[in-house]
Amino acid sequence: MICKQAGASLIIVTGTKKDGARLHVARELGADHVINVDAEDPLARIKQITGGKGVDVVLDCTAGAGTIPILLGVEAMKRKAGIIVVQGELKEFPNFPLERVTVKAITIKSARGHSYRACELALAQLASKRVSAGEDHHPSLRPQGR
């Protein structure tokens, strides 16, 4: 939802088989495409969706998933000057593809966690008239009293 409100014209969400419910909710909340990385090659699918161009921005929202999501983000990035935001929970990143990041002129930013205020804003968005919170959404995302 926030990506759409920030002006994103295309949102692709990836996850594993165990993220099935999250992928469903992502689709319901506005993701244009969801990719189960256990069922299909995420890089090939991203390239197909973007007509081979890649993405402008990558948000790594994983926790404890290791280096694979970040490496996917680097490869899925467009040719020049994309931005990747990472959780930064890795102590070390062996064989980090610095040359690839440099050649693509990728800007790396980091973020850590979320605040209580961010959760309140998300709940307010779900309760607003801008976002449908119908029966198709995950029960835990429905505002109280609906």
Coordinates of C-alpha atoms in Angstrom, one line a residue:
M1 CA 0.0 0.0 0.0
I2 CA 2.7 2.4 1.0
C3 CA 4.7 1.7 -2.2
K4 CA 1.6 2.5 -4.3
Q5 CA 1.0 5.7 -2.4
A6 CA 4.7 6.6 -2.8
G7 CA 4.2 6.4 -6.6
A8 CA 5.3 2.9 -7.5
S9 CA 3.8 1.9 -10.8
L10 CA 4.6 -1.8 -10.4
I11 CA 5.0 -3.8 -7.3
I12 CA 6.4 -7.3 -7.2
V13 CA 6.5 -9.3 -4.0
T14 CA 8.5 -12.4 -3.5
G15 CA 8.3 -15.1 -0.9
T16 CA 8.7 -18.8 -0.2
K17 CA 6.1 -21.5 0.0
K18 CA 5.6 -20.9 3.7
D19 CA 4.8 -17.2 2.9
G20 CA 1.7 -18.2 1.0
A21 CA -0.7 -16.3 3.3
R22 CA 1.6 -13.2 3.1
L23 CA 1.7 -13.4 -0.6
H24 CA -2.1 -13.6 -0.8
V25 CA -2.4 -10.5 1.5
A26 CA 0.2 -8.7 -0.6
R27 CA -1.9 -9.3 -3.7
E28 CA -5.0 -8.2 -1.9
L29 CA -3.4 -5.0 -0.7
G30 CA -2.1 -3.9 -4.1
A31 CA 0.9 -5.9 -5.3
D32 CA 0.8 -6.3 -9.0
H33 CA 2.6 -9.6 -9.0
V34 CA 3.6 -12.2 -6.3
I35 CA 6.3 -14.8 -6.9
N36 CA 6.7 -17.9 -4.9
V37 CA 10.5 -18.4 -5.2
D38 CA 10.1 -22.1 -4.4
A39 CA 7.9 -22.6 -7.4
E40 CA 9.5 -20.5 -10.1
D41 CA 12.8 -18.7 -10.9
P42 CA 12.3 -15.2 -9.3
L43 CA 14.9 -13.4 -11.4
A44 CA 13.5 -14.8 -14.7
R45 CA 10.0 -13.9 -13.6
I46 CA 11.0 -10.4 -12.6
K47 CA 12.8 -9.9 -16.0
Q48 CA 9.7 -11.2 -17.8
I49 CA 7.4 -8.8 -15.8
T50 CA 9.6 -5.8 -16.5
G51 CA 10.3 -6.6 -20.1
G52 CA 13.9 -7.3 -19.3
K53 CA 14.6 -3.9 -17.7
G54 CA 14.6 -4.9 -14.1
V55 CA 13.4 -2.9 -11.1
D56 CA 14.2 0.6 -9.8
V57 CA 13.9 -0.1 -6.1
V58 CA 14.3 -3.2 -4.0
L59 CA 13.1 -3.4 -0.4
D60 CA 14.5 -6.4 1.5
C61 CA 12.0 -7.0 4.2
T62 CA 13.3 -10.4 5.2
A63 CA 14.6 -11.4 8.5
G64 CA 17.0 -14.3 8.9
A65 CA 16.8 -15.3 5.2
G66 CA 20.6 -14.9 4.7
T67 CA 22.1 -13.4 1.6
I68 CA 19.9 -14.8 -1.1
P69 CA 17.2 -12.1 -1.1
I70 CA 19.9 -9.4 -1.3
L71 CA 21.7 -11.1 -4.1
L72 CA 18.3 -11.5 -6.0
G73 CA 17.8 -7.7 -5.4
V74 CA 21.2 -6.8 -6.9
E75 CA 20.5 -9.0 -10.0
A76 CA 16.9 -7.8 -10.4
M77 CA 18.0 -4.2 -10.3
K78 CA 17.8 -2.2 -13.5
R79 CA 21.0 -1.4 -15.4
K80 CA 21.9 1.8 -13.7
A81 CA 21.3 3.8 -10.5
G82 CA 18.7 1.7 -8.6
I83 CA 18.2 1.7 -4.9
I84 CA 18.2 -1.3 -2.6
V85 CA 17.0 -1.0 1.1
V86 CA 18.2 -3.8 3.3
Q87 CA 17.4 -5.0 6.8
G88 CA 21.0 -5.2 7.6
E89 CA 20.7 -8.1 10.1
L90 CA 23.7 -10.0 8.7
K91 CA 26.9 -9.9 10.7
E92 CA 28.9 -10.7 7.6
F93 CA 28.2 -11.0 3.9
P94 CA 30.9 -13.3 2.4
N95 CA 31.6 -12.8 -1.3
F96 CA 29.5 -9.6 -1.4
P97 CA 29.1 -8.7 -5.1
L98 CA 30.7 -5.2 -4.7
E99 CA 31.8 -5.1 -8.4
R100 CA 28.2 -5.8 -9.5
V101 CA 26.8 -3.2 -7.2
T102 CA 29.4 -0.7 -8.4
V103 CA 28.9 -1.4 -12.2
K104 CA 25.1 -0.9 -11.7
A105 CA 25.7 2.2 -9.6
I106 CA 23.3 0.8 -7.0
T107 CA 22.7 2.9 -3.9
I108 CA 22.4 0.8 -0.7
K109 CA 20.4 2.0 2.2
S110 CA 19.6 0.2 5.4
A111 CA 16.6 0.1 7.7
R112 CA 16.1 -1.6 11.0
G113 CA 12.7 -2.7 12.3
H114 CA 9.7 -0.5 12.6
S115 CA 8.1 1.8 15.2
Y116 CA 4.8 1.7 17.0
R117 CA 3.8 4.7 14.9
A118 CA 4.5 2.9 11.7
C119 CA 2.1 0.1 12.8
E120 CA -0.6 2.7 13.7
L121 CA -0.2 4.3 10.2
A122 CA -0.6 0.9 8.5
L123 CA -3.7 0.2 10.5
A124 CA -5.1 3.6 9.7
Q125 CA -4.5 2.9 6.0
L126 CA -6.4 -0.3 6.2
A127 CA -9.3 1.4 8.0
S128 CA -9.4 4.3 5.5
K129 CA -11.7 4.4 2.5
R130 CA -8.6 4.3 0.2
V131 CA -8.1 0.7 0.9
S132 CA -10.7 -2.0 0.7
A133 CA -10.7 -4.2 3.9
G134 CA -13.3 -6.6 2.7
E135 CA -13.8 -10.2 3.7
D136 CA -11.0 -11.4 1.3
H137 CA -8.3 -9.9 3.5
H138 CA -6.5 -11.8 6.2
P139 CA -8.6 -11.7 9.4
S140 CA -5.7 -10.2 11.4
L141 CA -5.6 -7.2 9.0
R142 CA -9.3 -6.3 9.3
P143 CA -10.0 -3.2 11.5
Q144 CA -11.9 -4.0 14.7
G145 CA -15.7 -3.7 14.3
R146 CA -15.9 -4.7 10.7

